[in-house]
Amino acid sequence: MLNYAITIFFGAFLLFQVEPLLARYILPWFGGTSAVWITCMLFFQLLLVAGYAYSHLLATRLSARRQAIVHLAIVSACVLLMAALALIWQSPITPGPSWKPLAPDFPVAKIFILLTVSVGLPFFILSTTGPLLQAWFALSHNGASPYRLYALSNVGSLLALLTYPFLVEPALTLKAQAILWSLLFAGFSIGVVLCARSVSLIRKSQVIPADTVEPQPRYPLPTRSTRLLWIALAAIASVMLLATTNQLCQQVAPVPFLWVLPLSIYLLSFVICFDNQRWYRRGIFHPALAVTVFVALVVLCSTDASILLQIASYLALLFTVCMVCHGELVRLKPHERYLTSFYLMVAIGGALGGIFVVAVAPLLFTGYWEFHLAIWTSILMLFIVLMRDPGSWIHERRPAVAMALLSGAIVLPELIGTTYTFATIRRAGPHLLPGFLAVGLMSAVAFQKHSRLARWWPGSIVQVCALLGLLVVGGVLIVDVEGNRANALIASRNFYGTLEVYSVDSQSPEGHYFMLRHGQIIHGEQYSAADERYQPTTYYGPDSGIGLIMLNHPRRLDDDPGGRSLRVGAIGLGVGTIAAYGQRGDYIRFYEINPAVINIAAAENSYFTYLRDSRARIEIVPGDARLSMERELAHGNPQAFDVLVLDAFAGDAIPVHLLTIEAFEVYLRELKPDGVIAIHVTNRYLDLQPVIREAAEHFGLTAARVHQPAGSMVKPSDWILLARNNSVLERLELTNKLASLDASRSIRPWTDDYSNLFQILK
């Protein structure tokens, strides 16, 4: 028993330690967005399905001895392969620089290929551990339930996720993490050998493959509808997990801890539900689901909810949805005879949820509307499960329950109505009217016992009120989606996030402007009036760091007219506002990873005209800026920039690979000896000054900070300027506007192998 418990726990721990490790390793290669983490999760979910399918086939088609032989052969091959890769790469699971993508196209496919090569086989073996070793345990320990081992495996997974950001990542470099993980995997393999040895001693006559014989009457074969319910419940929990992760990282605060926290909550629900069936009680968690949905909808539709309130409400909703889905799964779990098929259906459901969020939702939605869909489908699935169970509370005729449901259905639209205008609700009306008419008809049938239509709806008033609540929630979610989409001139979504273009104050010819938003962050604004559209706005005003440099660079005051031009590199395009500072003879080279941003800013009929109006020569290089610069240097084509602008932060998300010592080494090679690096560091959650200060000290650079106060069409912003010498930063026009960097916080320098965002949280 102890050997199985330790091996299963250890395997789950390694399984969920390698996920953030590999995601963190490849994150810089794909733009540093949270979509990399979501894609990695989908890959691991699909591989989990493969591992569970393998375990199911092995446990139901082979004798115990042959199961042990086949599995040990694969484990041995994996250990030998990892040993061979250790001689080629820095570690057995971290591919070398030659695997970096050359172009930004098809990032999901490239991530899949990269993960398959690096950790595909080890992860596959780890994914088989739970169901296969539990099946072996059931064979070798007659009468003992293996389901508590599943809870134990989720404890290991949860511990791995919580220790990684707090203990492992701050203490170890990525190379050290990968090497240590590989050594621990070798130790885990020994545990598998010991478990295989114990099960191989069972006589062949003792083993009866589960799905090859007619089930005994007391162990009925799960029906097709039950298996579909297993898949559906697991899929909804998976969609809710990934949708919540997107909602937090894209709309609230894209910090890595918020990648791990939702997954930890998801796993915690597995631990609670599968440890013992008594932990999940419908009388507690069904009302809790109603309350958390109610609160989340109010917060979701609010325009001024605090960050902490958003995080708390969304995570509380995730927990209750996962508890309900996984709790109902436990209520529907089969006898141990069908254990592997049960886990396989659960894994398939999780993978289908991941496929929907990663691959399908971006094609269907222009925003992160899968979060809205997950809320509604979780309630719908609960309604279906309760309707299938004759003993559930929804079949009871309790006036108090009906009144509670009806009150919620009435109050919620009233609360939401304070947020949206009547015009928005009217636009959503065609979507809502059929549902409310149907509910009205059903209500009439329920109240009028002698109606001829009563036989179509023999249910209780509780069922009617529950259905009414379901439709009201759907209506509120549709209103919220319509409200967000109503005024957008352009709305697009891709791997790198969501973009919307809005027309603001269109009734005023002088004040009218267009705005580009990335999630909740403004990425650029431009007046439409001919005499105002050349004005740099938002974070790039004349008093900003980049504005001061572009207007007061020594070359601008050169006596030779031919020497006044500037070569400018800009990492991050936005709407091209920096181009407003371009003079005749200037060259501005933008690096932009998101093709949707390029389409919005550079299209011939674009609402934004900074690029078209600029007197400078403009060139746009698609793809990750650092990788593009490394290729330029490798081909002997340094750009010799006078000014290099670093402004590639999507909202408050930090592409860590653009702030490491190795990154600054690349920037300095692209810069003239008297050139300046201007870094936009405005951020609501992270203080980037210590990171840049460490890089400046490492290379002996002069550093200064510039704060731009708010003004007309100008946002408050913070910039840091770096230079090799004082020829630029000591100019009289700049000195009275520069401040020294804050030196109160000391951190370890960031490198490609080490970074720690928790050190710089505000």
Short mmCIF file of N, CA, C and O in Angstrom, two decimals, residues 324-392:
data_model
loop_
_atom_site.label_atom_id
_atom_site.label_comp_id
_atom_site.label_asym_id
_atom_site.label_seq_id
_atom_site.Cartn_x
_atom_site.Cartn_y
_atom_site.Cartn_z
N VAL A 324 -19.09 21.34 -7.80
CA VAL A 324 -20.34 20.75 -8.27
C VAL A 324 -20.08 19.72 -9.36
O VAL A 324 -20.60 18.60 -9.32
N CYS A 325 -19.26 20.08 -10.34
CA CYS A 325 -18.99 19.14 -11.45
C CYS A 325 -18.28 17.89 -10.95
O CYS A 325 -18.67 16.76 -11.28
N HIS A 326 -17.25 18.06 -10.15
CA HIS A 326 -16.50 16.90 -9.67
C HIS A 326 -17.26 16.13 -8.59
O HIS A 326 -17.14 14.91 -8.48
N GLY A 327 -18.06 16.87 -7.80
CA GLY A 327 -18.89 16.17 -6.82
C GLY A 327 -19.93 15.29 -7.48
O GLY A 327 -20.17 14.15 -7.05
N GLU A 328 -20.56 15.79 -8.55
CA GLU A 328 -21.52 14.97 -9.28
C GLU A 328 -20.81 13.83 -10.00
O GLU A 328 -21.39 12.74 -10.16
N LEU A 329 -19.58 14.05 -10.43
CA LEU A 329 -18.80 12.96 -11.02
C LEU A 329 -18.61 11.83 -10.01
O LEU A 329 -18.75 10.65 -10.34
N VAL A 330 -18.28 12.19 -8.77
CA VAL A 330 -18.07 11.18 -7.74
C VAL A 330 -19.37 10.43 -7.48
O VAL A 330 -19.37 9.21 -7.28
N ARG A 331 -20.49 11.11 -7.47
CA ARG A 331 -21.78 10.44 -7.27
C ARG A 331 -22.08 9.46 -8.39
O ARG A 331 -22.81 8.49 -8.20
N LEU A 332 -21.52 9.73 -9.57
CA LEU A 332 -21.77 8.86 -10.73
C LEU A 332 -20.65 7.86 -10.99
O LEU A 332 -20.71 7.13 -11.97
N LYS A 333 -19.63 7.85 -10.13
CA LYS A 333 -18.47 6.99 -10.40
C LYS A 333 -18.88 5.52 -10.34
O LYS A 333 -19.76 5.12 -9.55
N PRO A 334 -18.26 4.68 -11.17
CA PRO A 334 -18.64 3.26 -11.23
C PRO A 334 -17.85 2.43 -10.21
O PRO A 334 -17.02 2.96 -9.46
N HIS A 335 -18.11 1.15 -10.22
CA HIS A 335 -17.33 0.23 -9.42
C HIS A 335 -15.89 0.20 -9.93
O HIS A 335 -15.61 0.57 -11.08
N GLU A 336 -14.95 -0.22 -9.06
CA GLU A 336 -13.54 -0.26 -9.44
C GLU A 336 -13.28 -1.05 -10.71
O GLU A 336 -12.27 -0.84 -11.39
N ARG A 337 -14.21 -1.97 -11.03
CA ARG A 337 -14.06 -2.76 -12.25
C ARG A 337 -13.95 -1.85 -13.48
O ARG A 337 -13.28 -2.19 -14.46
N TYR A 338 -14.59 -0.70 -13.44
CA TYR A 338 -14.60 0.21 -14.58
C TYR A 338 -13.79 1.48 -14.30
O TYR A 338 -14.02 2.53 -14.91
N LEU A 339 -12.84 1.38 -13.40
CA LEU A 339 -12.06 2.53 -12.95
C LEU A 339 -11.32 3.21 -14.10
O LEU A 339 -11.39 4.42 -14.27
N THR A 340 -10.59 2.41 -14.92
CA THR A 340 -9.78 3.03 -15.97
C THR A 340 -10.64 3.69 -17.04
O THR A 340 -10.27 4.74 -17.57
N SER A 341 -11.79 3.09 -17.36
CA SER A 341 -12.66 3.73 -18.36
C SER A 341 -13.26 5.02 -17.80
O SER A 341 -13.44 6.00 -18.53
N PHE A 342 -13.55 5.04 -16.50
CA PHE A 342 -14.05 6.26 -15.86
C PHE A 342 -13.03 7.38 -15.96
O PHE A 342 -13.34 8.50 -16.38
N TYR A 343 -11.78 7.09 -15.60
CA TYR A 343 -10.74 8.10 -15.68
C TYR A 343 -10.49 8.54 -17.13
O TYR A 343 -10.18 9.70 -17.40
N LEU A 344 -10.62 7.61 -18.05
CA LEU A 344 -10.44 7.96 -19.46
C LEU A 344 -11.51 8.94 -19.91
O LEU A 344 -11.21 9.93 -20.61
N MET A 345 -12.77 8.72 -19.52
CA MET A 345 -13.85 9.64 -19.89
C MET A 345 -13.62 11.02 -19.26
O MET A 345 -13.87 12.05 -19.89
N VAL A 346 -13.16 11.03 -18.01
CA VAL A 346 -12.88 12.31 -17.35
C VAL A 346 -11.77 13.05 -18.08
O VAL A 346 -11.84 14.27 -18.29
N ALA A 347 -10.71 12.32 -18.48
CA ALA A 347 -9.61 12.95 -19.21
C ALA A 347 -10.06 13.47 -20.57
O ALA A 347 -9.66 14.55 -21.01
N ILE A 348 -10.92 12.70 -21.25
CA ILE A 348 -11.44 13.14 -22.55
C ILE A 348 -12.25 14.43 -22.37
O ILE A 348 -12.13 15.38 -23.17
N GLY A 349 -13.07 14.48 -21.34
CA GLY A 349 -13.84 15.69 -21.09
C GLY A 349 -12.95 16.89 -20.83
O GLY A 349 -13.18 17.98 -21.37
N GLY A 350 -11.90 16.69 -20.03
CA GLY A 350 -10.96 17.79 -19.77
C GLY A 350 -10.29 18.27 -21.04
O GLY A 350 -10.13 19.48 -21.26
N ALA A 351 -9.90 17.33 -21.90
CA ALA A 351 -9.25 17.69 -23.15
C ALA A 351 -10.21 18.41 -24.10
O ALA A 351 -9.82 19.39 -24.77
N LEU A 352 -11.46 17.96 -24.14
CA LEU A 352 -12.45 18.65 -25.00
C LEU A 352 -12.67 20.08 -24.54
O LEU A 352 -12.80 21.00 -25.36
N GLY A 353 -12.70 20.28 -23.22
CA GLY A 353 -12.81 21.64 -22.71
C GLY A 353 -11.62 22.49 -23.11
O GLY A 353 -11.78 23.66 -23.50
N GLY A 354 -10.41 21.91 -23.03
CA GLY A 354 -9.22 22.64 -23.45
C GLY A 354 -9.22 22.97 -24.93
O GLY A 354 -8.84 24.08 -25.33
N ILE A 355 -9.64 22.02 -25.75
CA ILE A 355 -9.70 22.26 -27.20
C ILE A 355 -10.67 23.39 -27.51
O ILE A 355 -10.40 24.25 -28.35
N PHE A 356 -11.79 23.41 -26.80
CA PHE A 356 -12.77 24.47 -27.05
C PHE A 356 -12.19 25.84 -26.75
O PHE A 356 -12.31 26.78 -27.55
N VAL A 357 -11.53 25.98 -25.59
CA VAL A 357 -11.02 27.29 -25.19
C VAL A 357 -9.86 27.73 -26.07
O VAL A 357 -9.76 28.89 -26.47
N VAL A 358 -8.95 26.81 -26.38
CA VAL A 358 -7.73 27.17 -27.11
C VAL A 358 -7.96 27.28 -28.61
O VAL A 358 -7.47 28.21 -29.26
N ALA A 359 -8.72 26.35 -29.18
CA ALA A 359 -8.82 26.28 -30.64
C ALA A 359 -10.15 26.78 -31.20
O ALA A 359 -10.18 27.40 -32.26
N VAL A 360 -11.25 26.51 -30.50
CA VAL A 360 -12.57 26.82 -31.05
C VAL A 360 -13.02 28.24 -30.67
O VAL A 360 -13.46 29.00 -31.53
N ALA A 361 -12.90 28.57 -29.39
CA ALA A 361 -13.39 29.88 -28.92
C ALA A 361 -12.77 31.06 -29.68
O ALA A 361 -13.49 32.01 -30.02
N PRO A 362 -11.45 31.06 -29.97
CA PRO A 362 -10.90 32.20 -30.73
C PRO A 362 -11.50 32.36 -32.12
O PRO A 362 -11.49 33.46 -32.67
N LEU A 363 -12.01 31.26 -32.69
CA LEU A 363 -12.64 31.34 -34.00
C LEU A 363 -14.08 31.83 -33.90
O LEU A 363 -14.59 32.48 -34.83
N LEU A 364 -14.75 31.51 -32.78
CA LEU A 364 -16.15 31.88 -32.63
C LEU A 364 -16.34 33.26 -32.03
O LEU A 364 -17.28 33.98 -32.39
N PHE A 365 -15.46 33.64 -31.11
CA PHE A 365 -15.67 34.85 -30.32
C PHE A 365 -14.59 35.89 -30.59
O PHE A 365 -13.44 35.55 -30.84
N THR A 366 -14.97 37.15 -30.51
CA THR A 366 -14.00 38.24 -30.61
C THR A 366 -13.50 38.70 -29.25
O THR A 366 -12.60 39.53 -29.16
N GLY A 367 -14.11 38.18 -28.20
CA GLY A 367 -13.67 38.44 -26.84
C GLY A 367 -13.59 37.15 -26.08
O GLY A 367 -13.81 36.06 -26.63
N TYR A 368 -13.32 37.24 -24.77
CA TYR A 368 -13.21 36.03 -23.96
C TYR A 368 -14.59 35.63 -23.43
O TYR A 368 -14.81 35.51 -22.23
N TRP A 369 -15.49 35.37 -24.37
CA TRP A 369 -16.87 35.07 -24.01
C TRP A 369 -17.03 33.64 -23.54
O TRP A 369 -18.13 33.27 -23.08
N GLU A 370 -16.01 32.79 -23.65
CA GLU A 370 -16.14 31.43 -23.13
C GLU A 370 -16.34 31.44 -21.62
O GLU A 370 -16.87 30.47 -21.04
N PHE A 371 -15.90 32.51 -20.95
CA PHE A 371 -16.15 32.63 -19.51
C PHE A 371 -17.65 32.74 -19.27
O PHE A 371 -18.20 32.09 -18.36
N HIS A 372 -18.31 33.55 -20.06
CA HIS A 372 -19.77 33.68 -19.94
C HIS A 372 -20.45 32.34 -20.26
O HIS A 372 -21.38 31.92 -19.56
N LEU A 373 -19.98 31.69 -21.32
CA LEU A 373 -20.57 30.42 -21.72
C LEU A 373 -20.37 29.36 -20.64
O LEU A 373 -21.26 28.55 -20.37
N ALA A 374 -19.20 29.35 -20.00
CA ALA A 374 -18.92 28.37 -18.96
C ALA A 374 -19.85 28.56 -17.77
O ALA A 374 -20.30 27.58 -17.15
N ILE A 375 -20.15 29.81 -17.42
CA ILE A 375 -21.08 30.06 -16.31
C ILE A 375 -22.44 29.47 -16.63
O ILE A 375 -23.04 28.75 -15.81
N TRP A 376 -22.92 29.74 -17.83
CA TRP A 376 -24.27 29.29 -18.18
C TRP A 376 -24.34 27.77 -18.32
O TRP A 376 -25.27 27.13 -17.83
N THR A 377 -23.35 27.17 -18.98
CA THR A 377 -23.40 25.71 -19.18
C THR A 377 -23.22 24.95 -17.87
O THR A 377 -23.73 23.84 -17.73
N SER A 378 -22.51 25.54 -16.90
CA SER A 378 -22.38 24.85 -15.61
C SER A 378 -23.74 24.76 -14.92
O SER A 378 -24.07 23.73 -14.32
N ILE A 379 -24.53 25.83 -15.01
CA ILE A 379 -25.87 25.80 -14.42
C ILE A 379 -26.77 24.85 -15.21
O ILE A 379 -27.55 24.09 -14.64
N LEU A 380 -26.65 24.88 -16.53
CA LEU A 380 -27.45 23.98 -17.37
C LEU A 380 -27.13 22.52 -17.05
O LEU A 380 -28.04 21.69 -16.93
N MET A 381 -25.85 22.19 -16.90
CA MET A 381 -25.47 20.81 -16.63
C MET A 381 -25.99 20.37 -15.26
O MET A 381 -26.44 19.24 -15.09
N LEU A 382 -25.95 21.26 -14.27
CA LEU A 382 -26.50 20.92 -12.96
C LEU A 382 -28.00 20.66 -13.07
O LEU A 382 -28.52 19.71 -12.46
N PHE A 383 -28.69 21.47 -13.86
CA PHE A 383 -30.12 21.28 -14.07
C PHE A 383 -30.39 19.90 -14.67
O PHE A 383 -31.30 19.18 -14.24
N ILE A 384 -29.59 19.51 -15.65
CA ILE A 384 -29.77 18.21 -16.31
C ILE A 384 -29.50 17.07 -15.33
O ILE A 384 -30.27 16.09 -15.26
N VAL A 385 -28.42 17.18 -14.57
CA VAL A 385 -28.08 16.13 -13.61
C VAL A 385 -29.18 15.96 -12.57
O VAL A 385 -29.58 14.84 -12.22
N LEU A 386 -29.70 17.08 -12.07
CA LEU A 386 -30.75 17.00 -11.06
C LEU A 386 -32.06 16.45 -11.64
O LEU A 386 -32.79 15.72 -10.96
N MET A 387 -32.34 16.81 -12.88
CA MET A 387 -33.55 16.27 -13.51
C MET A 387 -33.46 14.77 -13.71
O MET A 387 -34.47 14.06 -13.65
N ARG A 388 -32.24 14.26 -13.94
CA ARG A 388 -32.06 12.80 -14.12
C ARG A 388 -32.16 12.04 -12.81
O ARG A 388 -32.38 10.82 -12.81
N ASP A 389 -31.97 12.73 -11.70
CA ASP A 389 -31.98 12.08 -10.39
C ASP A 389 -33.34 12.28 -9.72
O ASP A 389 -33.64 13.38 -9.25
N PRO A 390 -34.16 11.24 -9.65
CA PRO A 390 -35.51 11.40 -9.06
C PRO A 390 -35.47 11.83 -7.60
O PRO A 390 -36.45 12.39 -7.10
N GLY A 391 -34.36 11.57 -6.93
CA GLY A 391 -34.28 11.91 -5.51
C GLY A 391 -33.72 13.29 -5.24
O GLY A 391 -33.51 13.65 -4.07
N SER A 392 -33.45 14.08 -6.28
CA SER A 392 -32.84 15.39 -6.08
C SER A 392 -33.87 16.41 -5.63
O SER A 392 -35.08 16.22 -5.79
#
